[in-house]
Amino acid sequence: MVIQNTPNSCTLNTAIVLTVILSSQIIVFTQNAPLFACNTNQDPSLNHYSFCNSSLDVKTRVDDLINRLTLEEKIGYLVNDASSIPRLGIPGYNWWSEALHSVSNVGPGTSFSHLVPGATSFPQVILTAASFNKSLFNAIGKVVSTEARAMYNVGLAGLTYWSPNERDDGDEDRLKVAAACKHYTAYDVDDWEGVDRYHFNARVTKQDMEDTYQPPFKSCVLDGNVASVMCSYNEVNGKPTCGDPDLLKQVVRGEWKLNGYISSDCDSLDTMFNSQHWATTPEQVAADALNAGLNLNCGNWLKINTMGAVQRGLVEESVVDKAVSNNFATLMRLGFFDGDPSKQMYGNLGPKDVCTLAHQELAREAARQGIVLLKNALHSLPLSLTAINSLAVIGPNANATTTMIGNYAGIPCKYTTPLQGLSASVETVYLAGCGDTKCVRAQLNEAREVAAEADAVVLVMGTDQSIEAESLDRTSISLPGQQNRLISEVASVSKGPVILVIMSGTGMDIQFAKENPKITSILWVGFPGEAGGAALADIIFGQYNPGGRLPMTWYPQFFAEMVNMTNMNMRPNLTTGHPGYTYRFYRGTTVYPFGHGLSYSRFVQWLVRAPKLVQLSTDVQDQVCHYPECETVEVGDGVCRNLGFEVVIGVKNVGEMDGSYSVLLFSYPPPWVHNIPQLQLLDFEKVFLGPQEVRLVRFQVDGCKHLSVVDEDGNRKVALGEHVLQVGDVTHSLYLEA
Ligand SMILES: *[C@@H]1O[C@H](CO)[C@@H](O)[C@H](O)[C@H]1NC(C)=O
Ligand SMILES: *[C@@H]1O[C@H](CO)[C@@H](O)[C@H](O)[C@H]1NC(C)=O
Ligand SMILES: *[C@@H]1O[C@H](CO)[C@@H](O)[C@H](O)[C@H]1NC(C)=O
Ligand SMILES: *[C@@H]1O[C@H](CO)[C@@H](O)[C@H](O)[C@H]1NC(C)=O
Ligand SMILES: *[C@@H]1O[C@H](CO)[C@@H](O)[C@H](O)[C@H]1NC(C)=O
């Protein structure tokens, strides 16, 4: 037996005893072999079972299997640590593996060993998002899923990952690994001013739900074709998400048609009972979750309480059948019931495919592409290696290792710290400057001395997991402790460029540094993954031209002081003084706005082609109400027909260095209807351009998808009237008419 104490992922609310089912006579697990069912080599009698017959379709196989199982056996496959069914050659299986930005050992389904001592650790996803490069997202997903499958093949990892990663396109019935989107939904508070996620009731309007909180999940299921959705701990409008039939059965399963399983967080059902007091008996909680559409429970609540719930008539056995069918169907799509994995599609993957040079190079490339150049006065970056003979590298993150990989990490192939990256090209002097990122007392004298001697200074500041991690919410968005003071003092004595590097998960109020002329450059590096230091050095010395752009707003400190973070309203409210959230609604001052990011080159953009007028197709024109009597038209089949058009943008690199530029296409919808967003990102595309090179970027705009808004009742509508498209300095008015 293994006692699983509150780990940092999918935190188990109470300590849960996970029972490891040991090998029976029929199934023998060897340490380096993957777990799988239908091992017909070992037991030829399994050949007779249709569920083992890979020529049959998944539904037929699942139905066959369910028909053979007792209720107890089915219940055993409703929990993450699923029980073996020895009489049918089905081993136990742990559903909980993680691979947020690398194969991770946070979940019990995955571990590292002498066979695979580490996996390629990419930047935390927020930095990857800053690359605004869809091909990069895919490339990372391919690598992570390859390494995951390779580790499965040697018995070190599962096939089901509670993180986004990627499956190869193609056959609906074949998954490489199964990814999940979490945590569904409106899960914005971890632990803020005494309100934790187990007790947080997110009060969300229908409008915010439809136009902000649900779209990422909807897209994940419909566009991403993900294999799982995980419900969150919090309540939404008074109902725990894992027990809400509207959210699960009706929306995820019904409207979005998830092809896969719905899982709880670890252990949401315990939270429902003990923290949220949702029902008076544990069996009722189990029944409510199953009836709501939950299929799999991280934890053991369903294992313990489902039998009682069925016996008391709280839930039908047919509901258990449906739930566990989704779980088995997912495993079938993964090849788990197809016998020896080494004879299957991904059977050739193994330890040789983990941490390959190409994968590690992609980790470095991902960090380079994400890093955002926030300030670069006097073109002080890139540093010239001929002009700079000594570099002071100062700061609590200057020699960071684990801080670079952040939360939900594994063991990386290796680390290149900022100090190591920079030291590869130039003589460095290093000083941490603070004991840790909390920086209670800075070494100001030592730092001044080191800085005054050097030709240039790189300060690597920011946070780490003691400040930003799961189950922690920040209450300050300034740099911790004496970091500001350390930075300012170093800058005051430096004789050359001072480069401030912020290593953090999100924005920081660094207005003081933005305004300080002695601080010549500022870079945000997120938590840049195992190769973060190498990528940083590539940018500082100009081997790579930065092109990342902020994927979030950097607010001033007073924002954190005035906002009650339990307030889920996206829109500003004059009565309460709530300023609203994100570039879509917040109108106050920013330290750096969404989309900000500089380059060593300069790119100009212009509009090549976009319609001035877009009209609903003629056959619906006389069926709908027209502008100005009506400001919107309901989104529907007829309305959406022919509402697509192309926007073509020209981009030119007018600088001297080649580099990539992300074109962000925004729109300002008609401002007067439904208190809608002021600005929306419609799409983005990254292009690489040599000096003086010109490229055209084409966007396919879908009026119903991109130019629609959500009204107060949560209905999506096409807004009639003037939409202003914006790309950089270019704006273009487009009229949408009924
Ligand atoms: C598997 O199913 C196919 C298709 O129905 C059938 O032709 C084949 O005989 C089955 N294989 C076994 C071993 O039963
Ligand atoms: C920097 O960190 C690396 C990796 O932990 C360590 O080996 C090295 O000694 C550190 N360098 C300094 C100067 O502390
Ligand atoms: C935040 O708002 C909630 C709901 O209005 C209120 O109960 C709570 O006291 C507020 N918290 C703080 C710290 O202001
Ligand atoms: C602003 O907040 C007040 C007080 O909570 C509320 O009554 C009102 O409906 C809100 N206004 C908007 C536009 O959401
Ligand atoms: C996007 O990322 C891919 C994968 O790293 C890379 O090959 C490509 O050059 C990048 N695109 C641009 C425009 O930088």
mmCIF file of C-alpha atoms in Angstrom, residues 527-702:
data_model
loop_
_atom_site.group_PDB
_atom_site.id
_atom_site.type_symbol
_atom_site.label_atom_id
_atom_site.label_comp_id
_atom_site.label_asym_id
_atom_site.label_seq_id
_atom_site.Cartn_x
_atom_site.Cartn_y
_atom_site.Cartn_z
ATOM 1 C CA PHE A 527 9.576 29.715 -16.341
ATOM 2 C CA PRO A 528 11.595 28.834 -19.430
ATOM 3 C CA GLY A 529 12.196 25.082 -18.984
ATOM 4 C CA GLU A 530 15.406 23.072 -18.883
ATOM 5 C CA ALA A 531 17.211 25.081 -21.574
ATOM 6 C CA GLY A 532 16.060 28.496 -20.336
ATOM 7 C CA GLY A 533 19.562 29.773 -19.591
ATOM 8 C CA ALA A 534 20.836 28.820 -23.031
ATOM 9 C CA ALA A 535 17.865 30.502 -24.710
ATOM 10 C CA LEU A 536 18.377 33.651 -22.644
ATOM 11 C CA ALA A 537 22.032 33.809 -23.662
ATOM 12 C CA ASP A 538 21.059 33.292 -27.321
ATOM 13 C CA ILE A 539 18.861 36.388 -27.083
ATOM 14 C CA ILE A 540 21.184 38.548 -25.007
ATOM 15 C CA PHE A 541 24.102 37.949 -27.386
ATOM 16 C CA GLY A 542 21.976 38.245 -30.522
ATOM 17 C CA GLN A 543 22.184 34.676 -31.793
ATOM 18 C CA TYR A 544 18.407 34.829 -31.730
ATOM 19 C CA ASN A 545 16.098 37.749 -32.413
ATOM 20 C CA PRO A 546 13.308 37.788 -29.790
ATOM 21 C CA GLY A 547 9.724 37.739 -31.034
ATOM 22 C CA GLY A 548 7.588 36.744 -28.052
ATOM 23 C CA ARG A 549 4.574 38.872 -27.164
ATOM 24 C CA LEU A 550 2.816 39.058 -23.801
ATOM 25 C CA PRO A 551 -0.122 36.659 -23.643
ATOM 26 C CA MET A 552 -1.552 38.597 -20.680
ATOM 27 C CA THR A 553 -1.914 42.114 -19.301
ATOM 28 C CA TRP A 554 0.719 43.324 -16.836
ATOM 29 C CA TYR A 555 -1.307 45.264 -14.279
ATOM 30 C CA PRO A 556 -0.043 47.848 -11.824
ATOM 31 C CA GLN A 557 0.199 46.858 -8.166
ATOM 32 C CA PHE A 558 -2.901 48.870 -7.230
ATOM 33 C CA PHE A 559 -4.962 46.495 -9.367
ATOM 34 C CA ALA A 560 -4.096 43.645 -6.985
ATOM 35 C CA GLU A 561 -4.950 45.856 -4.040
ATOM 36 C CA MET A 562 -8.315 47.033 -5.300
ATOM 37 C CA VAL A 563 -9.679 43.858 -6.860
ATOM 38 C CA ASN A 564 -11.514 41.252 -4.856
ATOM 39 C CA MET A 565 -10.218 38.156 -6.625
ATOM 40 C CA THR A 566 -13.339 36.169 -5.816
ATOM 41 C CA ASN A 567 -15.168 38.544 -8.130
ATOM 42 C CA MET A 568 -15.630 36.576 -11.358
ATOM 43 C CA ASN A 569 -17.188 39.421 -13.361
ATOM 44 C CA MET A 570 -15.120 40.095 -16.428
ATOM 45 C CA ARG A 571 -16.735 43.480 -16.980
ATOM 46 C CA PRO A 572 -15.989 46.650 -15.086
ATOM 47 C CA ASN A 573 -18.646 47.905 -12.722
ATOM 48 C CA LEU A 574 -18.827 51.595 -11.875
ATOM 49 C CA THR A 575 -20.983 50.999 -8.812
ATOM 50 C CA THR A 576 -18.599 48.599 -7.139
ATOM 51 C CA GLY A 577 -15.403 50.057 -8.600
ATOM 52 C CA HIS A 578 -14.461 46.692 -10.128
ATOM 53 C CA PRO A 579 -12.039 47.494 -12.985
ATOM 54 C CA GLY A 580 -12.715 44.378 -15.094
ATOM 55 C CA TYR A 581 -10.244 41.763 -16.264
ATOM 56 C CA THR A 582 -7.951 41.299 -19.255
ATOM 57 C CA TYR A 583 -7.332 43.434 -22.335
ATOM 58 C CA ARG A 584 -10.872 42.595 -23.403
ATOM 59 C CA PHE A 585 -12.496 44.538 -20.566
ATOM 60 C CA TYR A 586 -9.964 46.315 -18.356
ATOM 61 C CA ARG A 587 -9.560 49.964 -19.346
ATOM 62 C CA GLY A 588 -7.161 51.117 -16.629
ATOM 63 C CA THR A 589 -3.444 51.763 -16.938
ATOM 64 C CA THR A 590 -1.099 48.851 -17.532
ATOM 65 C CA VAL A 591 2.592 48.306 -16.936
ATOM 66 C CA TYR A 592 2.707 46.437 -20.242
ATOM 67 C CA PRO A 593 -0.356 45.620 -22.335
ATOM 68 C CA PHE A 594 -1.422 42.293 -23.790
ATOM 69 C CA GLY A 595 0.495 41.652 -27.000
ATOM 70 C CA HIS A 596 3.481 43.840 -26.102
ATOM 71 C CA GLY A 597 6.832 42.547 -27.301
ATOM 72 C CA LEU A 598 9.821 44.044 -29.106
ATOM 73 C CA SER A 599 12.355 42.704 -31.570
ATOM 74 C CA TYR A 600 15.882 43.613 -32.642
ATOM 75 C CA SER A 601 14.311 44.376 -36.008
ATOM 76 C CA ARG A 602 11.368 46.593 -36.836
ATOM 77 C CA PHE A 603 8.342 45.247 -38.626
ATOM 78 C CA VAL A 604 5.751 47.314 -40.441
ATOM 79 C CA GLN A 605 2.296 46.048 -41.296
ATOM 80 C CA TRP A 606 -0.381 47.237 -43.687
ATOM 81 C CA LEU A 607 -3.768 46.162 -44.832
ATOM 82 C CA VAL A 608 -3.733 44.496 -48.227
ATOM 83 C CA ARG A 609 -7.311 43.328 -48.421
ATOM 84 C CA ALA A 610 -10.424 43.200 -46.247
ATOM 85 C CA PRO A 611 -14.063 43.764 -47.121
ATOM 86 C CA LYS A 612 -15.777 46.981 -46.145
ATOM 87 C CA LEU A 613 -19.167 45.348 -46.148
ATOM 88 C CA VAL A 614 -20.224 41.855 -45.111
ATOM 89 C CA GLN A 615 -23.853 40.859 -45.618
ATOM 90 C CA LEU A 616 -25.929 37.924 -44.493
ATOM 91 C CA SER A 617 -26.773 35.646 -47.395
ATOM 92 C CA THR A 618 -29.802 36.843 -49.340
ATOM 93 C CA ASP A 619 -32.064 33.949 -48.392
ATOM 94 C CA VAL A 620 -32.008 34.899 -44.709
ATOM 95 C CA GLN A 621 -31.982 38.655 -45.134
ATOM 96 C CA ASP A 622 -35.751 38.965 -45.148
ATOM 97 C CA GLN A 623 -36.126 36.608 -42.172
ATOM 98 C CA VAL A 624 -34.122 38.647 -39.727
ATOM 99 C CA CYS A 625 -34.538 41.995 -38.086
ATOM 100 C CA HIS A 626 -32.337 44.689 -39.577
ATOM 101 C CA TYR A 627 -30.004 47.307 -38.195
ATOM 102 C CA PRO A 628 -30.655 49.804 -36.653
ATOM 103 C CA GLU A 629 -33.904 48.301 -35.298
ATOM 104 C CA CYS A 630 -31.859 45.286 -34.291
ATOM 105 C CA GLU A 631 -28.247 45.412 -33.203
ATOM 106 C CA THR A 632 -27.692 41.681 -33.366
ATOM 107 C CA VAL A 633 -28.906 38.556 -35.131
ATOM 108 C CA GLU A 634 -29.037 35.148 -33.449
ATOM 109 C CA VAL A 635 -26.280 32.828 -34.599
ATOM 110 C CA GLY A 636 -27.862 30.050 -36.630
ATOM 111 C CA ASP A 637 -27.256 27.882 -39.671
ATOM 112 C CA GLY A 638 -28.713 30.215 -42.265
ATOM 113 C CA VAL A 639 -27.187 33.288 -40.706
ATOM 114 C CA CYS A 640 -23.724 31.789 -40.621
ATOM 115 C CA ARG A 641 -23.728 30.723 -44.243
ATOM 116 C CA ASN A 642 -21.458 32.908 -46.413
ATOM 117 C CA LEU A 643 -20.356 34.975 -43.458
ATOM 118 C CA GLY A 644 -16.701 34.135 -43.997
ATOM 119 C CA PHE A 645 -14.158 36.446 -45.582
ATOM 120 C CA GLU A 646 -10.436 36.895 -45.951
ATOM 121 C CA VAL A 647 -8.248 39.539 -44.378
ATOM 122 C CA VAL A 648 -4.795 39.914 -45.895
ATOM 123 C CA ILE A 649 -2.055 41.750 -44.033
ATOM 124 C CA GLY A 650 1.339 42.708 -45.421
ATOM 125 C CA VAL A 651 4.373 42.580 -43.143
ATOM 126 C CA LYS A 652 7.862 43.844 -43.852
ATOM 127 C CA ASN A 653 11.020 43.498 -41.842
ATOM 128 C CA VAL A 654 12.565 46.960 -42.114
ATOM 129 C CA GLY A 655 15.379 46.129 -39.705
ATOM 130 C CA GLU A 656 18.781 44.620 -40.330
ATOM 131 C CA MET A 657 18.375 41.310 -38.565
ATOM 132 C CA ASP A 658 16.196 38.420 -39.616
ATOM 133 C CA GLY A 659 13.520 37.419 -37.173
ATOM 134 C CA SER A 660 9.991 36.236 -36.581
ATOM 135 C CA TYR A 661 6.967 38.411 -36.059
ATOM 136 C CA SER A 662 3.555 37.400 -34.754
ATOM 137 C CA VAL A 663 0.747 39.223 -36.515
ATOM 138 C CA LEU A 664 -2.158 39.639 -34.076
ATOM 139 C CA LEU A 665 -5.516 40.431 -35.651
ATOM 140 C CA PHE A 666 -7.889 42.198 -33.248
ATOM 141 C CA SER A 667 -11.354 43.585 -33.634
ATOM 142 C CA TYR A 668 -13.302 46.255 -31.811
ATOM 143 C CA PRO A 669 -16.916 45.085 -31.976
ATOM 144 C CA PRO A 670 -19.714 47.678 -32.127
ATOM 145 C CA PRO A 671 -19.380 49.181 -28.668
ATOM 146 C CA TRP A 672 -22.975 49.824 -27.709
ATOM 147 C CA VAL A 673 -24.543 46.381 -27.608
ATOM 148 C CA HIS A 674 -24.683 44.086 -24.594
ATOM 149 C CA ASN A 675 -21.716 45.519 -22.717
ATOM 150 C CA ILE A 676 -19.475 43.390 -24.904
ATOM 151 C CA PRO A 677 -15.665 43.285 -24.966
ATOM 152 C CA GLN A 678 -13.927 46.428 -26.133
ATOM 153 C CA LEU A 679 -11.378 44.423 -28.064
ATOM 154 C CA GLN A 680 -10.951 40.789 -29.087
ATOM 155 C CA LEU A 681 -8.080 38.831 -30.551
ATOM 156 C CA LEU A 682 -9.517 37.116 -33.631
ATOM 157 C CA ASP A 683 -6.494 35.179 -34.785
ATOM 158 C CA PHE A 684 -2.709 35.237 -35.014
ATOM 159 C CA GLU A 685 -0.001 33.993 -37.343
ATOM 160 C CA LYS A 686 3.762 34.042 -36.968
ATOM 161 C CA VAL A 687 6.038 34.731 -39.930
ATOM 162 C CA PHE A 688 9.788 34.631 -40.353
ATOM 163 C CA LEU A 689 11.328 37.457 -42.383
ATOM 164 C CA GLY A 690 14.848 38.254 -43.501
ATOM 165 C CA PRO A 691 15.952 41.917 -43.659
ATOM 166 C CA GLN A 692 13.726 43.870 -46.085
ATOM 167 C CA GLU A 693 11.647 40.790 -46.761
ATOM 168 C CA VAL A 694 7.901 41.147 -47.284
ATOM 169 C CA ARG A 695 5.240 38.536 -46.591
ATOM 170 C CA LEU A 696 1.478 38.417 -46.875
ATOM 171 C CA VAL A 697 -0.465 36.879 -44.025
ATOM 172 C CA ARG A 698 -3.974 35.582 -44.729
ATOM 173 C CA PHE A 699 -6.650 35.242 -42.084
ATOM 174 C CA GLN A 700 -9.901 33.410 -42.730
ATOM 175 C CA VAL A 701 -12.448 35.260 -40.637
ATOM 176 C CA ASP A 702 -15.716 33.536 -39.822
#
